[in-house]
Coordinates of C-alpha atoms and ligand atoms in Angstrom, one line a residue:
Chain A
M1154 CA 0.1 -0.2 -0.2
T1155 CA 1.5 3.2 -0.9
N1156 CA -0.2 7.0 -0.2
V1157 CA 1.4 8.2 -3.4
K1158 CA 1.0 7.6 -7.1
Y1159 CA 3.8 8.1 -9.9
I1160 CA 1.8 8.4 -13.4
Y1161 CA 4.5 7.2 -16.0
S1162 CA 4.8 5.0 -19.2
E1163 CA 7.6 5.2 -21.8
D1164 CA 4.7 6.1 -24.5
L1165 CA 5.2 9.6 -23.1
L1166 CA 8.5 10.1 -25.0
R1167 CA 6.4 10.3 -28.3
Y1168 CA 5.0 13.5 -27.4
R1169 CA 8.2 15.2 -29.6
F1170 CA 7.8 17.6 -32.4
S1171 CA 11.1 16.8 -33.8
D1172 CA 14.7 15.3 -32.8
S1173 CA 16.3 18.9 -32.6
H1174 CA 13.5 20.5 -30.7
P1175 CA 14.1 21.8 -27.4
F1176 CA 11.2 19.9 -25.8
N1177 CA 12.1 16.6 -24.9
Q1178 CA 10.4 13.8 -22.7
M1179 CA 13.4 11.8 -22.6
R1180 CA 13.6 13.8 -19.1
L1181 CA 10.9 11.8 -17.7
K1182 CA 12.8 8.9 -18.5
L1183 CA 15.8 10.0 -16.8
T1184 CA 14.4 11.1 -13.8
T1185 CA 12.1 8.0 -13.3
D1186 CA 15.3 6.0 -13.7
L1187 CA 17.3 8.1 -10.9
L1188 CA 14.2 7.6 -8.5
M1189 CA 14.4 3.6 -9.1
D1190 CA 18.1 3.5 -9.0
L1191 CA 17.6 5.4 -5.6
G1192 CA 15.2 2.8 -4.7
V1193 CA 12.3 5.2 -3.6
L1194 CA 10.0 4.7 -6.7
T1195 CA 9.0 1.2 -7.3
T1196 CA 6.5 -0.6 -9.9
Q1197 CA 3.7 -0.6 -7.0
H1198 CA 4.0 3.4 -7.1
I1199 CA 3.3 3.6 -10.7
L1200 CA -0.3 3.9 -12.1
K1201 CA -0.1 4.1 -16.2
P1202 CA -1.5 7.1 -17.6
R1203 CA -4.6 6.6 -19.7
V1204 CA -5.8 8.4 -22.9
A1205 CA -8.3 11.4 -22.4
T1206 CA -11.4 11.1 -24.3
D1207 CA -12.6 13.7 -26.7
E1208 CA -15.3 14.7 -24.4
E1209 CA -12.8 15.6 -21.6
L1210 CA -10.3 17.8 -24.1
M1211 CA -13.5 19.7 -24.9
L1212 CA -13.7 20.5 -21.2
V1213 CA -11.3 23.5 -22.5
H1214 CA -10.8 22.8 -26.3
E1215 CA -12.9 23.6 -29.1
P1216 CA -14.1 20.6 -31.1
N1217 CA -12.7 21.9 -34.6
Y1218 CA -9.2 22.2 -32.9
I1219 CA -9.3 18.9 -31.9
E1220 CA -10.4 17.4 -35.1
A1221 CA -7.6 19.8 -36.6
I1222 CA -5.1 18.0 -34.4
K1223 CA -6.2 14.4 -35.6
K1224 CA -6.2 15.3 -39.1
A1225 CA -2.4 16.9 -38.6
G1226 CA -1.3 14.1 -36.7
Q1227 CA -2.6 12.0 -39.9
G1228 CA -0.9 14.5 -42.4
T1229 CA -4.2 14.9 -43.6
L1230 CA -4.8 19.0 -42.6
P1231 CA -4.2 21.2 -45.5
E1232 CA -1.3 23.1 -45.1
S1233 CA -3.1 26.3 -45.6
E1234 CA -5.0 25.5 -42.5
Y1235 CA -1.6 25.1 -40.0
E1236 CA -1.3 28.9 -39.0
K1237 CA -4.7 28.9 -38.0
Y1238 CA -4.0 26.4 -35.3
G1239 CA -0.5 27.3 -34.4
L1240 CA 1.1 24.6 -36.3
A1241 CA 3.1 26.7 -38.6
S1242 CA 5.7 28.1 -36.0
E1243 CA 8.8 26.8 -34.9
D1244 CA 7.8 25.8 -31.6
T1245 CA 4.8 23.6 -32.0
P1246 CA 4.8 22.0 -35.8
Q1247 CA 2.5 18.9 -36.8
F1248 CA 4.1 15.6 -35.9
V1249 CA 3.0 12.3 -36.4
N1250 CA -0.1 11.1 -34.2
M1251 CA -0.1 14.2 -32.2
H1252 CA -3.6 13.8 -31.2
E1253 CA -3.0 10.3 -29.6
N1254 CA 0.1 11.6 -28.0
S1255 CA -1.2 14.6 -26.6
A1256 CA -4.3 13.1 -25.7
L1257 CA -2.2 10.9 -23.4
V1258 CA -0.3 13.7 -21.9
V1259 CA -3.9 15.2 -20.6
G1260 CA -4.8 11.5 -19.7
G1261 CA -1.7 11.2 -17.6
T1262 CA -2.6 14.3 -15.8
L1263 CA -6.5 13.1 -15.1
T1264 CA -5.1 9.7 -13.9
A1265 CA -3.1 11.7 -11.3
V1266 CA -6.4 13.8 -10.5
D1267 CA -8.8 10.4 -10.3
A1268 CA -6.3 8.8 -8.2
V1269 CA -6.1 11.8 -6.0
M1270 CA -9.9 13.0 -6.1
S1271 CA -11.3 9.4 -5.5
G1272 CA -9.6 9.1 -2.3
E1273 CA -7.4 6.2 -3.3
V1274 CA -4.1 8.3 -2.9
T1275 CA -3.4 11.7 -1.1
C1276 CA -1.2 12.9 -3.5
A1277 CA -0.3 12.4 -7.0
C1278 CA 2.5 13.5 -9.7
H1279 CA 2.6 13.2 -13.3
L1280 CA 5.6 14.9 -14.6
G1281 CA 5.0 14.2 -18.3
G1282 CA 2.1 17.3 -18.1
G1283 CA 2.1 21.1 -17.4
L1284 CA 1.8 22.0 -21.1
H1285 CA 0.0 25.6 -19.8
H1286 CA 0.8 27.4 -22.9
G1287 CA -2.0 25.6 -24.8
F1288 CA -4.9 27.6 -25.8
K1289 CA -8.6 26.3 -26.2
G1290 CA -8.2 26.7 -30.3
K1291 CA -4.5 27.0 -30.8
A1292 CA -1.1 25.1 -30.2
S1293 CA 1.5 27.5 -28.5
G1294 CA 4.7 27.5 -26.8
F1295 CA 5.3 23.7 -26.7
C1296 CA 2.0 22.9 -26.4
I1297 CA -0.8 21.2 -28.2
Y1298 CA -3.5 20.4 -25.1
N1299 CA -3.8 22.2 -22.1
D1300 CA -3.5 19.3 -19.8
S1301 CA -3.4 21.7 -16.4
A1302 CA -6.5 23.9 -17.7
V1303 CA -8.5 20.8 -18.8
A1304 CA -7.6 19.0 -15.4
I1305 CA -8.8 22.3 -13.5
Q1306 CA -12.1 22.2 -15.4
Y1307 CA -12.3 18.5 -14.7
I1308 CA -11.9 18.9 -10.7
Q1309 CA -14.7 21.3 -10.7
S1310 CA -16.9 19.6 -13.1
K1311 CA -16.8 16.3 -11.7
Y1312 CA -15.9 16.6 -8.2
K1313 CA -17.1 20.3 -7.7
Q1314 CA -14.3 21.2 -5.8
R1315 CA -12.2 24.5 -5.0
V1316 CA -8.9 24.2 -6.9
L1317 CA -5.7 26.1 -6.3
Y1318 CA -3.3 26.1 -9.2
I1319 CA 0.4 27.2 -8.5
D1320 CA 2.3 27.6 -11.5
T1321 CA 6.2 27.9 -11.1
D1322 CA 7.5 27.6 -14.5
A1323 CA 9.5 30.4 -15.3
H1324 CA 7.4 31.0 -18.1
H1325 CA 3.8 32.7 -17.5
G1326 CA 1.2 30.3 -17.3
D1327 CA -1.2 32.1 -20.1
G1328 CA -3.1 29.1 -21.6
V1329 CA -4.3 28.3 -17.8
Q1330 CA -4.6 32.1 -17.3
W1331 CA -6.8 33.0 -20.4
S1332 CA -9.2 29.9 -19.8
F1333 CA -10.0 30.6 -16.3
Y1334 CA -9.7 34.7 -16.2
T1335 CA -13.6 35.3 -15.8
N1336 CA -14.1 32.4 -13.4
E1337 CA -14.1 32.7 -9.6
D1338 CA -14.1 29.0 -8.9
V1339 CA -10.3 28.9 -9.7
M1340 CA -7.4 30.7 -7.9
N1341 CA -4.8 30.7 -10.4
Y1342 CA -1.4 32.1 -9.0
S1343 CA 1.5 32.0 -11.6
I1344 CA 5.2 33.1 -10.3
H1345 CA 7.2 33.9 -13.4
E1346 CA 10.0 35.7 -15.1
T1347 CA 8.8 39.1 -16.5
G1348 CA 7.4 39.0 -19.8
R1349 CA 9.3 42.1 -20.7
Y1350 CA 11.8 39.9 -23.0
L1351 CA 10.3 36.7 -22.2
F1352 CA 7.8 34.5 -24.0
P1353 CA 4.6 34.7 -23.5
G1354 CA 5.3 38.5 -23.0
T1355 CA 2.0 38.3 -20.7
G1356 CA 1.6 37.8 -16.7
A1357 CA 1.9 41.4 -15.4
L1358 CA 0.8 42.2 -11.8
T1359 CA -2.1 43.9 -13.0
E1360 CA -3.5 40.9 -14.8
R1361 CA -6.2 39.7 -12.2
G1362 CA -8.9 38.5 -13.6
D1363 CA -12.3 40.0 -15.4
G1364 CA -15.7 40.1 -14.3
K1365 CA -16.7 37.6 -11.6
G1366 CA -13.6 36.5 -11.5
F1367 CA -11.8 39.4 -10.6
G1368 CA -9.1 38.6 -7.8
T1369 CA -8.4 34.6 -8.8
T1370 CA -5.8 35.2 -11.1
V1371 CA -2.5 36.2 -9.4
N1372 CA 0.3 37.1 -11.3
V1373 CA 3.9 37.3 -9.8
P1374 CA 6.3 38.6 -12.1
L1375 CA 9.8 38.8 -11.4
D1376 CA 12.7 40.4 -12.7
A1377 CA 15.5 38.7 -15.1
Y1378 CA 18.4 37.6 -12.6
T1379 CA 16.6 37.3 -9.8
E1380 CA 18.4 34.2 -7.3
D1381 CA 17.2 32.0 -5.0
E1382 CA 16.8 34.5 -1.7
S1383 CA 14.9 36.9 -3.8
Y1384 CA 12.9 33.9 -5.9
L1385 CA 12.0 32.2 -2.2
D1386 CA 11.3 34.9 0.0
V1387 CA 8.8 36.4 -2.5
F1388 CA 7.1 32.9 -3.6
Q1389 CA 6.9 31.6 0.3
E1390 CA 4.8 34.8 1.6
T1391 CA 2.6 35.4 -1.9
V1392 CA 1.7 31.7 -2.4
E1393 CA 0.9 31.4 1.4
A1394 CA -1.2 34.6 1.6
V1395 CA -3.2 33.2 -1.4
C1396 CA -3.5 29.7 0.2
E1397 CA -4.9 30.9 3.2
S1398 CA -7.3 33.5 2.1
Y1399 CA -8.8 31.1 -0.8
K1400 CA -8.9 27.9 1.3
P1401 CA -9.0 25.3 -1.7
D1402 CA -9.9 21.6 -1.4
V1403 CA -7.1 20.5 -3.5
I1404 CA -3.7 22.0 -5.2
L1405 CA -2.6 21.7 -8.8
S1406 CA 0.7 22.4 -9.0
V1407 CA 3.1 22.9 -12.3
N1408 CA 6.8 22.0 -11.5
G1409 CA 8.6 24.0 -14.6
V1410 CA 12.2 23.9 -13.9
D1411 CA 13.3 26.5 -16.1
I1412 CA 14.3 29.1 -13.5
H1413 CA 17.6 27.6 -13.1
Y1414 CA 20.8 29.2 -14.2
L1415 CA 21.4 26.9 -17.0
D1416 CA 18.6 26.5 -18.5
P1417 CA 18.7 27.9 -22.3
L1418 CA 15.6 29.6 -22.7
T1419 CA 15.3 32.0 -19.4
H1420 CA 17.0 34.2 -17.2
L1421 CA 15.7 33.9 -13.6
S1422 CA 19.2 32.5 -12.2
C1423 CA 17.9 30.3 -9.7
T1424 CA 20.2 27.1 -8.5
L1425 CA 19.2 23.4 -7.5
D1426 CA 18.7 25.0 -4.1
T1427 CA 15.3 26.8 -5.0
L1428 CA 14.0 24.3 -7.0
Y1429 CA 14.4 21.7 -4.3
K1430 CA 12.4 23.5 -1.9
I1431 CA 9.7 24.5 -4.1
P1432 CA 7.5 21.3 -4.2
Y1433 CA 8.2 21.0 0.1
I1434 CA 6.5 24.4 0.0
V1435 CA 3.4 23.8 -1.8
K1436 CA 3.4 20.0 0.1
D1437 CA 3.2 21.8 3.3
L1438 CA 0.6 23.9 2.0
A1439 CA -1.5 21.2 0.6
D1440 CA -1.1 19.5 3.8
K1441 CA -2.0 22.9 5.8
Y1442 CA -4.8 23.8 4.2
C1443 CA -6.4 20.5 2.1
D1444 CA -6.0 17.4 4.2
G1445 CA -2.6 17.3 2.1
K1446 CA -4.6 16.6 -1.4
V1447 CA -2.2 17.8 -3.9
I1448 CA -1.2 16.6 -7.7
M1449 CA 2.2 17.8 -9.5
I1450 CA 2.9 17.8 -12.6
G1451 CA 5.9 19.0 -15.0
G1452 CA 6.1 21.5 -16.8
G1453 CA 9.2 23.3 -18.6
G1454 CA 13.3 22.6 -18.2
Y1455 CA 15.2 22.7 -21.1
N1456 CA 18.4 21.4 -19.7
I1457 CA 17.3 17.6 -19.4
W1458 CA 20.9 16.4 -18.1
R1459 CA 22.2 18.7 -15.6
V1460 CA 19.1 19.9 -13.9
V1461 CA 16.0 18.4 -14.6
P1462 CA 16.2 14.8 -13.4
R1463 CA 17.7 16.3 -9.9
A1464 CA 15.3 18.7 -9.3
W1465 CA 12.0 16.6 -10.6
S1466 CA 13.5 14.2 -8.0
H1467 CA 12.6 16.6 -5.4
V1468 CA 9.0 16.5 -6.5
W1469 CA 8.8 12.6 -5.6
F1470 CA 10.9 13.3 -2.5
A1471 CA 8.7 16.2 -1.5
L1472 CA 5.3 14.1 -1.6
N1473 CA 6.9 11.2 -0.3
D1474 CA 8.4 13.5 2.8
L1475 CA 12.0 12.2 2.3
Q1476 CA 15.2 14.3 1.9
T1477 CA 17.7 15.1 -0.4
P1478 CA 20.0 11.7 -0.3
H1479 CA 23.4 11.9 1.5
S1480 CA 24.6 9.6 -1.2
P1481 CA 25.9 10.7 -4.1
I1482 CA 24.0 10.0 -7.8
P1483 CA 23.7 6.6 -8.1
K1484 CA 26.9 5.1 -10.3
S1485 CA 24.4 2.9 -12.4
W1486 CA 22.2 5.7 -13.5
I1487 CA 25.6 7.8 -14.8
E1488 CA 26.8 4.7 -16.3
K1489 CA 23.8 4.2 -18.1
Y1490 CA 23.1 7.4 -19.4
Q1491 CA 26.9 9.3 -20.0
S1492 CA 27.4 7.9 -23.2
Q1493 CA 24.3 9.9 -24.4
A1494 CA 24.7 13.1 -22.7
P1495 CA 26.5 16.0 -24.6
V1496 CA 27.7 17.0 -20.9
P1497 CA 29.5 15.2 -17.9
L1498 CA 26.3 13.7 -15.8
P1499 CA 26.1 15.4 -12.5
E1500 CA 27.6 13.3 -9.7
T1501 CA 26.2 14.8 -6.6
W1502 CA 23.4 16.9 -5.4
T1503 CA 24.5 20.2 -5.8
D1504 CA 25.2 22.6 -8.5
E1505 CA 28.6 22.7 -9.5
L1506 CA 28.6 26.5 -9.9
D1507 CA 31.7 26.7 -11.8
D1508 CA 29.5 28.7 -14.8
Y1509 CA 27.6 30.7 -12.0
M1510 CA 27.9 34.5 -12.6
E1511 CA 27.8 37.4 -10.4
I1512 CA 24.8 39.6 -10.9
P1513 CA 25.9 43.2 -10.8
R1514 CA 22.7 44.6 -10.4
Q1515 CA 20.9 42.4 -7.5
K1516 CA 20.6 44.9 -4.8
E1517 CA 18.0 46.8 -7.3
I1518 CA 16.5 43.6 -8.8
S1519 CA 15.8 42.0 -5.1
E1520 CA 14.2 45.6 -4.1
K1521 CA 12.1 45.4 -7.3
N1522 CA 10.7 41.9 -6.6
N1523 CA 10.0 43.0 -2.9
N1524 CA 7.6 45.8 -4.3
T1525 CA 5.7 43.4 -6.1
K1526 CA 5.3 41.2 -3.1
H1527 CA 4.4 43.3 -0.6
R1528 CA 1.7 44.9 -3.5
I1529 CA 0.5 41.7 -3.5
L1530 CA 0.4 40.8 -0.3
E1531 CA -1.9 44.1 0.4
W1532 CA -4.5 42.2 -1.6
F1533 CA -4.7 39.5 0.9
K1534 CA -4.9 41.8 3.7
Chain B
M1082 CA -6.3 53.9 -37.9
L1083 CA -9.6 55.0 -37.8
V1084 CA -12.1 55.9 -35.0
E1085 CA -14.6 53.4 -36.7
K1086 CA -12.0 50.5 -36.1
I1087 CA -12.1 50.9 -32.4
M1088 CA -15.4 53.0 -31.2
T1089 CA -18.3 51.0 -29.4
S1090 CA -21.2 51.4 -31.5
P1091 CA -24.1 51.5 -31.3
C1092 CA -23.7 52.9 -27.9
T1093 CA -25.8 53.8 -24.8
T1094 CA -27.5 56.8 -24.5
I1095 CA -30.0 58.5 -22.5
R1096 CA -33.0 61.2 -23.3
G1097 CA -32.5 64.8 -22.2
D1098 CA -35.9 64.6 -20.1
K1099 CA -34.9 61.8 -18.0
S1100 CA -33.8 62.1 -14.3
I1101 CA -30.0 61.6 -12.9
E1102 CA -31.5 58.7 -11.2
D1103 CA -32.4 56.9 -14.2
A1104 CA -28.8 57.9 -15.6
L1105 CA -27.7 56.5 -12.7
V1106 CA -29.4 53.3 -13.0
L1107 CA -28.6 52.9 -16.6
M1108 CA -25.0 53.5 -16.2
T1109 CA -24.9 51.0 -13.2
Q1110 CA -26.7 48.5 -15.3
K1111 CA -24.7 48.6 -18.5
E1112 CA -21.4 49.0 -16.4
I1113 CA -20.5 52.4 -18.1
R1114 CA -18.8 55.6 -17.0
H1115 CA -19.7 57.9 -19.6
L1116 CA -23.6 58.6 -20.7
P1117 CA -24.4 60.7 -24.2
I1118 CA -27.7 62.8 -23.9
V1119 CA -29.6 63.1 -26.7
D1120 CA -32.8 64.0 -28.1
E1121 CA -36.0 62.4 -29.9
H1122 CA -33.9 62.3 -33.5
D1123 CA -30.5 61.1 -31.5
Q1124 CA -28.8 64.5 -32.0
L1125 CA -26.5 64.8 -29.4
L1126 CA -27.2 67.5 -26.6
G1127 CA -24.5 66.9 -23.8
I1128 CA -22.5 64.2 -22.0
I1129 CA -22.1 63.0 -18.2
S1130 CA -19.7 61.0 -16.7
D1131 CA -20.1 59.0 -13.4
R1132 CA -17.8 61.4 -11.7
D1133 CA -20.1 64.4 -12.8
I1134 CA -23.1 62.8 -10.9
K1135 CA -21.0 62.5 -7.9
M1136 CA -20.6 66.0 -8.0
A1137 CA -23.7 66.9 -8.4
L1138 CA -25.3 64.9 -5.6
P1139 CA -25.3 66.4 -1.8
S1140 CA -22.3 65.5 0.4
I1141 CA -22.9 62.8 3.0
L1142 CA -22.1 65.4 5.3
S1143 CA -24.6 67.9 4.3
D1144 CA -28.0 68.3 5.2
D1145 CA -29.5 68.0 1.8
D1146 CA -31.9 65.3 1.0
P1147 CA -30.2 63.4 -1.9
N1148 CA -33.1 62.3 -3.1
Q1149 CA -34.4 65.6 -4.6
S1150 CA -31.2 65.9 -6.4
L1151 CA -31.6 62.4 -8.3
S1152 CA -35.3 63.3 -9.3
L1153 CA -33.6 66.6 -11.2
S1154 CA -33.4 66.6 -15.1
I1155 CA -30.5 65.0 -16.4
S1156 CA -30.1 68.3 -18.8
K1157 CA -29.5 70.2 -15.5
I1158 CA -26.0 68.7 -14.6
M1159 CA -24.9 67.6 -18.2
R1160 CA -21.7 69.2 -20.2
R1161 CA -22.3 71.1 -22.9
N1162 CA -20.1 71.8 -26.0
V1163 CA -19.0 68.2 -25.9
I1164 CA -15.8 67.4 -27.9
R1165 CA -17.0 65.3 -30.9
C1166 CA -15.1 63.1 -33.5
H1167 CA -16.7 61.6 -37.0
P1168 CA -15.8 57.7 -37.5
L1169 CA -13.6 58.3 -40.3
D1170 CA -11.3 60.7 -37.9
F1171 CA -7.8 59.4 -37.1
V1172 CA -7.4 57.6 -34.1
E1173 CA -4.0 59.7 -33.5
D1174 CA -5.7 63.3 -33.8
I1175 CA -8.5 62.3 -30.9
A1176 CA -5.7 61.3 -28.8
I1177 CA -4.6 64.8 -28.8
D1178 CA -8.0 65.7 -27.6
F1179 CA -7.8 63.2 -24.7
Y1180 CA -4.5 64.5 -23.9
E1181 CA -5.0 68.6 -24.1
M1182 CA -8.6 68.5 -22.8
S1183 CA -8.1 65.8 -20.0
I1184 CA -11.6 64.1 -21.0
G1185 CA -12.5 60.3 -20.6
S1186 CA -14.9 60.2 -23.8
I1187 CA -15.7 61.3 -27.0
P1188 CA -19.0 60.7 -29.0
V1189 CA -18.9 59.8 -32.4
I1190 CA -21.1 61.8 -34.6
R1191 CA -22.3 60.8 -38.0
D1192 CA -25.3 62.6 -40.0
N1193 CA -25.9 64.6 -37.0
K1194 CA -26.6 61.5 -34.9
V1195 CA -24.8 60.0 -32.0
I1196 CA -23.6 56.5 -33.7
G1197 CA -20.8 55.7 -31.2
I1198 CA -18.4 56.4 -28.2
V1199 CA -14.6 56.1 -27.9
T1200 CA -13.5 56.0 -24.4
Q1201 CA -10.1 56.3 -22.9
K1202 CA -9.8 52.5 -22.2
D1203 CA -11.0 51.9 -26.1
M1204 CA -7.4 54.1 -26.6
L1205 CA -5.2 52.6 -24.6
N1206 CA -6.3 49.0 -25.4
T1207 CA -5.8 50.1 -29.1
F1208 CA -2.3 51.1 -28.0
L1209 CA -1.8 48.1 -26.2
E1210 CA -2.7 46.1 -29.3
L1211 CA -0.2 48.1 -31.2
T1212 CA 2.6 47.0 -29.4
G1213 CA 1.4 43.4 -29.7
V1214 CA 1.0 42.2 -26.0
T1215 CA -2.2 40.5 -26.9
M1216 CA -0.3 37.3 -28.6
P1217 CA 2.0 35.0 -27.0
G1218 CA 5.5 36.1 -27.7
S1219 CA 9.4 36.8 -27.1
I1220 CA 11.1 39.8 -27.3
I1221 CA 14.0 41.0 -29.0
E1222 CA 15.3 44.4 -29.1
V1223 CA 18.2 45.7 -31.2
H1224 CA 20.3 48.8 -31.1
I1225 CA 20.5 49.7 -34.9
D1226 CA 22.4 52.3 -37.1
D1227 CA 19.4 54.5 -38.8
K1228 CA 20.2 53.5 -42.5
V1229 CA 18.4 52.1 -45.2
G1230 CA 18.1 48.3 -45.4
A1231 CA 18.6 47.8 -41.8
L1232 CA 15.0 46.4 -41.1
H1233 CA 15.5 44.2 -44.6
D1234 CA 18.9 42.5 -43.3
I1235 CA 17.3 41.9 -39.8
T1236 CA 13.9 40.5 -40.8
G1237 CA 15.6 38.5 -43.5
I1238 CA 17.1 36.2 -40.2
F1239 CA 13.9 35.8 -39.0
K1240 CA 12.4 34.5 -42.8
E1241 CA 15.8 32.3 -42.9
Q1242 CA 14.5 30.6 -39.5
N1243 CA 11.2 30.6 -40.5
I1244 CA 10.0 32.5 -37.0
D1245 CA 6.7 34.6 -37.6
I1246 CA 7.4 38.3 -36.5
L1247 CA 4.5 39.6 -34.9
N1248 CA 5.0 43.1 -34.2
V1249 CA 7.6 45.6 -34.8
L1250 CA 8.3 49.0 -32.9
A1251 CA 10.9 51.1 -33.8
Y1252 CA 12.0 54.3 -31.6
T1253 CA 15.1 56.8 -31.7
D1254 CA 17.6 57.0 -29.3
Q1255 CA 17.3 60.1 -27.8
E1256 CA 21.2 60.0 -26.9
N1257 CA 22.2 59.5 -30.5
I1258 CA 19.9 60.6 -33.2
N1259 CA 21.9 58.4 -35.6
K1260 CA 20.7 55.0 -33.9
R1261 CA 17.4 53.4 -33.1
Y1262 CA 16.0 51.0 -31.1
L1263 CA 14.2 48.4 -33.0
M1264 CA 11.6 46.0 -30.7
L1265 CA 10.4 42.9 -32.3
R1266 CA 7.7 40.7 -31.1
I1267 CA 8.1 37.3 -32.7
K1268 CA 6.3 34.0 -32.2
S1269 CA 9.3 31.8 -30.6
M1270 CA 9.6 31.0 -27.3
N1271 CA 13.4 29.6 -28.2
P1272 CA 15.0 33.3 -29.6
E1273 CA 18.5 31.7 -28.7
K1274 CA 19.2 31.1 -32.0
I1275 CA 18.2 34.6 -33.5
Y1276 CA 20.2 36.0 -30.9
Q1277 CA 23.1 34.1 -32.1
L1278 CA 22.8 34.8 -35.6
L1279 CA 21.9 38.8 -34.8
E1280 CA 25.4 39.0 -33.0
E1281 CA 27.0 37.2 -35.8
K1282 CA 26.3 39.9 -38.0
E1283 CA 27.4 42.3 -35.4
Y1284 CA 24.0 43.7 -34.8
H1285 CA 23.9 45.2 -31.1
V1286 CA 21.2 42.7 -29.1
I1287 CA 19.7 44.3 -25.8
H1288 CA 19.9 41.7 -23.2
P1289 CA 18.0 42.2 -19.9
F1290 CA 20.2 44.4 -17.7
G1291 CA 22.6 44.5 -20.3
M1292 CA 23.9 41.0 -19.6
K1293 CA 25.0 38.2 -21.9
H1294 CA 23.3 35.0 -21.2
D1295 CA 25.1 31.8 -22.3
Ligands
ZN1486 ZN1 8.7 27.5 -19.2

């Protein structure tokens, strides 16, 4: 009997745009094998992801979009239609069986949701999920179907529960935000690098929801080069204030690990320390406010060798109340993958920091983030 | 851009013989803050805003009965001599009216009838849309020499990489009039390759806080 489930199957690796595309689910296999080699994950923890049905996808997505993705995956969608559905871009190009493979990602997140909401387990994780940029009728930012948004709507429709969505990916969770912008029954919290330069460009402090949903969207934009101390300070205080005020029944969290300084796409400059702490902070909130009920899913993370496996291991550690191992990274894991990796695989659980750089304007950046924090805390007083 | 592109049309109006209370109820119901006042032929008589009404009502500190004020005719407190515009006016031109006259809205008149309204909010939304912020994208800022063909050279790199440009803004460098800043909003989550190609061609790409990301 275990009280935590891990959703995984190698079929999830087929969500792949091309051999050279930065979104590479090989990171799921790397993380799963690392956890298995450590002996903290066994086959009895694992649930296979199911495929989301069309009706489930339609909780968020438009029927004609789903049809277009089906056709595109079979090569029968006219190329003139690609642009309309976001498939003409280098970010989300057409690939074979894209509907089936994307519906499996959504199904994985729903498998995790059902495991928790049915009461079978207290918490579950599906690191293959977290595709938070998908729009209801358009692919965007490496995302086809938005499993996070579908899961939120699914929890609302099927279980009638209040969800707190926590998104710590470096990018703003725009697809989820626009799905629930006027909805008062979802609290949508996203902490991310400001859109000043970074994709998708949204997620400003002033985006707070609209109509009845005003106040149920909270955006925490952080400056480039924020670093650990300021990140954790702002995150901890704001997320706790939101949780305390909203009193959710369950938490769904997106654990993108692209805030790391070695991530090629972003500039928040955090280290593994912060990435290790985030899932514990979220787990503690779930314990304190939701009887422990939490579903953790994946998200971005584009340094798949040196960052993602170590960071995502801690999602599993946090859910199981385990700490960072004292022993080094298992030799068996390094031996298995070193020949495929273009960089030396890490041998310990801490950052090497040899290519970490000093931030010249750190004091000002922290000050600005601190102002952002206080403005948000004001709303919840 | 023309006013007819951004105006709200048709718009809510009220007749001049109605009371202040009627106007207040209508504005609350429709969630609007500006209300043109018209005669039976839809000709513009005046305009009021929610602020005008608040100022017309007795202060909570006074002994006057607010109900009495509420029953007064709206034409008593409306602003006359309203600045108006035509659907074919340029948005840039009415922007100057908004700025210089410090007003919150401008009614749109055609054939002597009120057919729509443009508010400050519409103006701001239009500007925001011009910056491309409504479409997901990354922003790349390049500091370039103000010379013929610079834009062509740069956009050529995006074409080669098959990356869609959503928006382009150019503004002069105040410190060096021979230079310009070019702000491109592009449909790509992964602009690293573009940064690299621009730098190879010795374009000066602005990084966050002037730092280089490796
Ligand atoms: Zn991301």
